[in-house]
Amino acid sequence: MRSGALSGSLPFGARLAGRMRQREVQAQIVFCVLLAALVWGFIQAASGIEGRGGAQSGFGFLREHASFELGESLIPFQAGDTYFRAFLVGLLNTVKVAVCGIILSTILGLVIALGQLSPSILAARLCRLYVEVFRNMPLLLQLIFWHTFLLRGLPAVRQALSPVEGVYLTNRGLYVPAIAPDPAYLPMLLALVAGLALSILLRHMARQRDGVIAPKWRLAMIFGPPLAVFLAYGAPFSLDMPALAGFNFKGGWTLTPEFAAMVIGLTLYTAAFNAEIIRAGIQGVAKGQTEAGLSLGLRRSQIMRLIVIPQTFRIITPPMTNSYLSLTKESSLAVAIGYPEVVRVANITLSETNRSIECIALIMIIYLMLSLLISALLNVVNARVQMQHR
Amino acid sequence: MRRRLLNVVAAVIGLAATSASAELLDEIKARGELTCGTMDYLAGIGFLDDAGNWSGFDVDFCKAASAAIFGTPDKVKFVAVTGAQKFPALASGEIDILSRSVTATISRDTTLGFSYIGPNMMTGQGLMVHKSTGATDYDQMDGATICVLAGTVTERYLADYFKAKGMSFTPVAAENGDQLFSMYFDNRCDAVTMEPPYLAIRRQKMSTAEEHVIFEDVIAKSYEAPMIREGSPRFYKLLQWMHYGMVTAEELGVTKANVDEMVASSTDPRVQRLLGVEGTIGADMGTTNDWMVNVIKAVGNYGEFYDNNLGANSPLQVPRGLNALLRDGGALTAPGWQ
């Protein structure tokens, strides 16, 4: 109180000077000044490089027309579309690989982790072998191996393997029948969303009255409206069958060997790490919990499912977040096998426009955004699975 | 960026070198030897075999230059230069002639301090296709899957070409040449795009060579030419007219086999002028009057020079295309030898 009164009586300048004398504050100011100088220096250097090229800098080139093709894409793309759209295609292809890799590597990781902990010595040793083999070989090498394996191992287009009518397996990809688009499908999607919203609303209202809605009614609420729309349109359903036309199969859905090699490689590699994280998580749950479950007469599978696994989530969520982030960033290695993800788009744009700094900045921004998004989602999960202290 | 820097370095060194030296032709004659930068790994273009013999199209150009200056093709010291070394090597004076499949462009001609001869190989971007597809022409390629080298102009030219024709294709990108051709031969693609001579060389290495077709037409141009430093007008004119002389010899029907006979008995004044039986053009240029006889004895006329290395008499079987004489439907021609 007294010191406050004292400092309050001093003029502002003197108080500031007193603060400045504190070494801690001085160090922080020096740091901030250095950081600002560094950033300013980078900007100066970058604008200098662009200036010498004589071209205007900035991201305006994204509106210009790209003259290249990309091979595979979730949205329609062809030469003559803008660079912005090309980057969007690359981003979606990156997300496609990352989402598939994350889901599959988690499932496989869980299986391998449970295998390692299983009482069967053979299963435990085989799973251990898996982990040691896959996590100790460079990912790039594994990707190139799978790509070459698929190209050499699968038959050419004209000798396609066709186990079922309409399904063709070749070294240019797996072709399967697609559901032909129909005007009824958009209203069906809207009806599904409406049903989902209704079910969430009713569940919320029921909770307020401490009631529950039976699962069968909730399912009916979600899937009833789209089914009604489907029938109202006269149940339109036809398959778009792939057929050999000219050089390639046309129609249907295609899974390219580049995409398959990426998903296989990323999944097998990351699953080895995920298995170790999950194994550590399971072993990190206190032994007393299992013993308590046994003394209650629960079976081992029940103990695992009801007691251990839910507690495992608390331990593994932060390291699994890291694993998912690595997988997403490692998908940039796709450039080595020609999968058209965001780095490939940036490379070809760079060679056409000479906007090297902008293109590299775009890749960095895109990966940063993806990583922050994954972190944010998993932080929500983490907050929900943590023990509730009341 | 790095290439731009190299070019600047090359230009600076080039300026220093040219200002210091007099006419290169006199210097080479005094030295008794010509230095030639080429490649040592591509059969048909520039190749060094186990026995230490150099062969190929780019190599033969330097042998011809040696014959033009010294009368024999063996006064050449070959230096293998990489793609990144080629311009600094020429600019610094390490080599007198750069004969290494360099594409002649306006910026290389005007900003690097180099001059090009010819061009002596006119090619472009072509396609190699699996014969089993049955395609023989670009117009039949609609819907094809095509392997491309990532980040090169060939990707862009291909997309431009297909767009202009209202056709579509699916590209598969490879990071390097080996991966590119491995994917094509594994049938990942229906076709692969590159300059036809290089397509032919890659095809030749395969045991299944006859199962692949190379289209004769090209969709974009790439004119390759030997290069020398600027500042030696007599050396430049000797090499330029040596190229024209080889073309003229083919036009007049003078070959390696009949050149001696032509010297002895031809009554055609055009042949007599070319072979130095008549006039003193060779001596006026700073060499001997029979210099073209020596060049033709060394490598033949242009047709033989091409066919023995790349064309009909070689394993590569690259068609003449644009490199045929104008009268045969190509683009090869030469000013009058008057």
PDB file of N, CA, C and O in Angstrom, chain A residues 318-345:
ATOM      1  N   PRO A 318      -2.904 -35.839 -26.670  1.00  0.00           N
ATOM      2  CA  PRO A 318      -1.830 -34.916 -27.094  1.00  0.00           C
ATOM      3  C   PRO A 318      -0.780 -35.548 -28.021  1.00  0.00           C
ATOM      4  O   PRO A 318      -0.500 -34.982 -29.086  1.00  0.00           O
ATOM      5  N   PRO A 319      -0.221 -36.740 -27.705  1.00  0.00           N
ATOM      6  CA  PRO A 319       0.756 -37.294 -28.667  1.00  0.00           C
ATOM      7  C   PRO A 319       0.137 -37.696 -30.004  1.00  0.00           C
ATOM      8  O   PRO A 319       0.796 -37.612 -31.048  1.00  0.00           O
ATOM      9  N   MET A 320      -1.133 -38.124 -30.005  1.00  0.00           N
ATOM     10  CA  MET A 320      -1.777 -38.459 -31.284  1.00  0.00           C
ATOM     11  C   MET A 320      -1.939 -37.201 -32.138  1.00  0.00           C
ATOM     12  O   MET A 320      -1.838 -37.262 -33.370  1.00  0.00           O
ATOM     13  N   THR A 321      -2.179 -36.053 -31.483  1.00  0.00           N
ATOM     14  CA  THR A 321      -2.268 -34.797 -32.226  1.00  0.00           C
ATOM     15  C   THR A 321      -0.973 -34.575 -33.001  1.00  0.00           C
ATOM     16  O   THR A 321      -0.981 -34.261 -34.191  1.00  0.00           O
ATOM     17  N   ASN A 322       0.158 -34.776 -32.309  1.00  0.00           N
ATOM     18  CA  ASN A 322       1.460 -34.626 -32.982  1.00  0.00           C
ATOM     19  C   ASN A 322       1.586 -35.563 -34.165  1.00  0.00           C
ATOM     20  O   ASN A 322       2.067 -35.186 -35.229  1.00  0.00           O
ATOM     21  N   SER A 323       1.146 -36.809 -33.963  1.00  0.00           N
ATOM     22  CA  SER A 323       1.256 -37.812 -35.018  1.00  0.00           C
ATOM     23  C   SER A 323       0.428 -37.400 -36.243  1.00  0.00           C
ATOM     24  O   SER A 323       0.885 -37.526 -37.389  1.00  0.00           O
ATOM     25  N   TYR A 324      -0.801 -36.885 -36.005  1.00  0.00           N
ATOM     26  CA  TYR A 324      -1.655 -36.463 -37.115  1.00  0.00           C
ATOM     27  C   TYR A 324      -1.045 -35.273 -37.846  1.00  0.00           C
ATOM     28  O   TYR A 324      -1.109 -35.179 -39.075  1.00  0.00           O
ATOM     29  N   LEU A 325      -0.440 -34.355 -37.066  1.00  0.00           N
ATOM     30  CA  LEU A 325       0.198 -33.194 -37.688  1.00  0.00           C
ATOM     31  C   LEU A 325       1.353 -33.642 -38.578  1.00  0.00           C
ATOM     32  O   LEU A 325       1.515 -33.161 -39.701  1.00  0.00           O
ATOM     33  N   SER A 326       2.162 -34.605 -38.090  1.00  0.00           N
ATOM     34  CA  SER A 326       3.285 -35.109 -38.891  1.00  0.00           C
ATOM     35  C   SER A 326       2.774 -35.718 -40.182  1.00  0.00           C
ATOM     36  O   SER A 326       3.299 -35.461 -41.261  1.00  0.00           O
ATOM     37  N   LEU A 327       1.726 -36.540 -40.051  1.00  0.00           N
ATOM     38  CA  LEU A 327       1.201 -37.217 -41.247  1.00  0.00           C
ATOM     39  C   LEU A 327       0.773 -36.190 -42.292  1.00  0.00           C
ATOM     40  O   LEU A 327       1.097 -36.320 -43.474  1.00  0.00           O
ATOM     41  N   THR A 328       0.076 -35.141 -41.845  1.00  0.00           N
ATOM     42  CA  THR A 328      -0.396 -34.129 -42.790  1.00  0.00           C
ATOM     43  C   THR A 328       0.777 -33.452 -43.487  1.00  0.00           C
ATOM     44  O   THR A 328       0.776 -33.280 -44.706  1.00  0.00           O
ATOM     45  N   LYS A 329       1.797 -33.103 -42.707  1.00  0.00           N
ATOM     46  CA  LYS A 329       2.935 -32.411 -43.314  1.00  0.00           C
ATOM     47  C   LYS A 329       3.741 -33.347 -44.209  1.00  0.00           C
ATOM     48  O   LYS A 329       4.245 -32.944 -45.257  1.00  0.00           O
ATOM     49  N   GLU A 330       3.845 -34.627 -43.791  1.00  0.00           N
ATOM     50  CA  GLU A 330       4.617 -35.578 -44.604  1.00  0.00           C
ATOM     51  C   GLU A 330       3.931 -35.883 -45.931  1.00  0.00           C
ATOM     52  O   GLU A 330       4.556 -36.406 -46.847  1.00  0.00           O
ATOM     53  N   SER A 331       2.652 -35.559 -46.046  1.00  0.00           N
ATOM     54  CA  SER A 331       1.973 -35.805 -47.330  1.00  0.00           C
ATOM     55  C   SER A 331       2.614 -34.973 -48.440  1.00  0.00           C
ATOM     56  O   SER A 331       2.405 -35.240 -49.613  1.00  0.00           O
ATOM     57  N   SER A 332       3.422 -33.974 -48.082  1.00  0.00           N
ATOM     58  CA  SER A 332       4.101 -33.175 -49.113  1.00  0.00           C
ATOM     59  C   SER A 332       5.147 -34.000 -49.867  1.00  0.00           C
ATOM     60  O   SER A 332       5.579 -33.621 -50.948  1.00  0.00           O
ATOM     61  N   LEU A 333       5.544 -35.166 -49.309  1.00  0.00           N
ATOM     62  CA  LEU A 333       6.485 -36.045 -50.029  1.00  0.00           C
ATOM     63  C   LEU A 333       5.845 -36.626 -51.290  1.00  0.00           C
ATOM     64  O   LEU A 333       6.535 -37.203 -52.127  1.00  0.00           O
ATOM     65  N   ALA A 334       4.542 -36.443 -51.423  1.00  0.00           N
ATOM     66  CA  ALA A 334       3.826 -36.953 -52.604  1.00  0.00           C
ATOM     67  C   ALA A 334       4.435 -36.434 -53.890  1.00  0.00           C
ATOM     68  O   ALA A 334       4.288 -37.047 -54.942  1.00  0.00           O
ATOM     69  N   VAL A 335       5.117 -35.305 -53.809  1.00  0.00           N
ATOM     70  CA  VAL A 335       5.699 -34.708 -55.003  1.00  0.00           C
ATOM     71  C   VAL A 335       6.679 -35.686 -55.677  1.00  0.00           C
ATOM     72  O   VAL A 335       6.845 -35.677 -56.887  1.00  0.00           O
ATOM     73  N   ALA A 336       7.260 -36.605 -54.892  1.00  0.00           N
ATOM     74  CA  ALA A 336       8.232 -37.566 -55.438  1.00  0.00           C
ATOM     75  C   ALA A 336       7.570 -38.613 -56.323  1.00  0.00           C
ATOM     76  O   ALA A 336       8.229 -39.211 -57.165  1.00  0.00           O
ATOM     77  N   ILE A 337       6.272 -38.883 -56.114  1.00  0.00           N
ATOM     78  CA  ILE A 337       5.627 -39.902 -56.951  1.00  0.00           C
ATOM     79  C   ILE A 337       4.556 -39.290 -57.834  1.00  0.00           C
ATOM     80  O   ILE A 337       3.774 -40.001 -58.457  1.00  0.00           O
ATOM     81  N   GLY A 338       4.508 -37.956 -57.900  1.00  0.00           N
ATOM     82  CA  GLY A 338       3.640 -37.299 -58.885  1.00  0.00           C
ATOM     83  C   GLY A 338       2.185 -37.201 -58.495  1.00  0.00           C
ATOM     84  O   GLY A 338       1.341 -37.002 -59.354  1.00  0.00           O
ATOM     85  N   TYR A 339       1.865 -37.334 -57.185  1.00  0.00           N
ATOM     86  CA  TYR A 339       0.477 -37.112 -56.764  1.00  0.00           C
ATOM     87  C   TYR A 339       0.246 -35.605 -56.719  1.00  0.00           C
ATOM     88  O   TYR A 339       1.030 -34.884 -56.099  1.00  0.00           O
ATOM     89  N   PRO A 340      -0.789 -35.102 -57.388  1.00  0.00           N
ATOM     90  CA  PRO A 340      -0.917 -33.640 -57.520  1.00  0.00           C
ATOM     91  C   PRO A 340      -1.467 -32.968 -56.272  1.00  0.00           C
ATOM     92  O   PRO A 340      -2.601 -32.529 -56.250  1.00  0.00           O
ATOM     93  N   GLU A 341      -0.680 -32.901 -55.203  1.00  0.00           N
ATOM     94  CA  GLU A 341      -1.112 -32.164 -54.020  1.00  0.00           C
ATOM     95  C   GLU A 341      -0.532 -30.760 -54.075  1.00  0.00           C
ATOM     96  O   GLU A 341       0.007 -30.342 -55.099  1.00  0.00           O
ATOM     97  N   VAL A 342      -0.626 -30.036 -52.959  1.00  0.00           N
ATOM     98  CA  VAL A 342      -0.398 -28.596 -53.007  1.00  0.00           C
ATOM     99  C   VAL A 342       1.056 -28.236 -53.374  1.00  0.00           C
ATOM    100  O   VAL A 342       1.290 -27.244 -54.065  1.00  0.00           O
ATOM    101  N   VAL A 343       2.024 -29.060 -52.991  1.00  0.00           N
ATOM    102  CA  VAL A 343       3.423 -28.737 -53.312  1.00  0.00           C
ATOM    103  C   VAL A 343       3.672 -28.873 -54.817  1.00  0.00           C
ATOM    104  O   VAL A 343       4.357 -28.056 -55.427  1.00  0.00           O
ATOM    105  N   ARG A 344       3.083 -29.897 -55.411  1.00  0.00           N
ATOM    106  CA  ARG A 344       3.222 -30.064 -56.872  1.00  0.00           C
ATOM    107  C   ARG A 344       2.602 -28.869 -57.595  1.00  0.00           C
ATOM    108  O   ARG A 344       3.174 -28.351 -58.554  1.00  0.00           O
ATOM    109  N   VAL A 345       1.432 -28.431 -57.157  1.00  0.00           N
ATOM    110  CA  VAL A 345       0.788 -27.276 -57.787  1.00  0.00           C
ATOM    111  C   VAL A 345       1.689 -26.045 -57.640  1.00  0.00           C
ATOM    112  O   VAL A 345       1.891 -25.288 -58.592  1.00  0.00           O
TER     113      VAL A 345
END
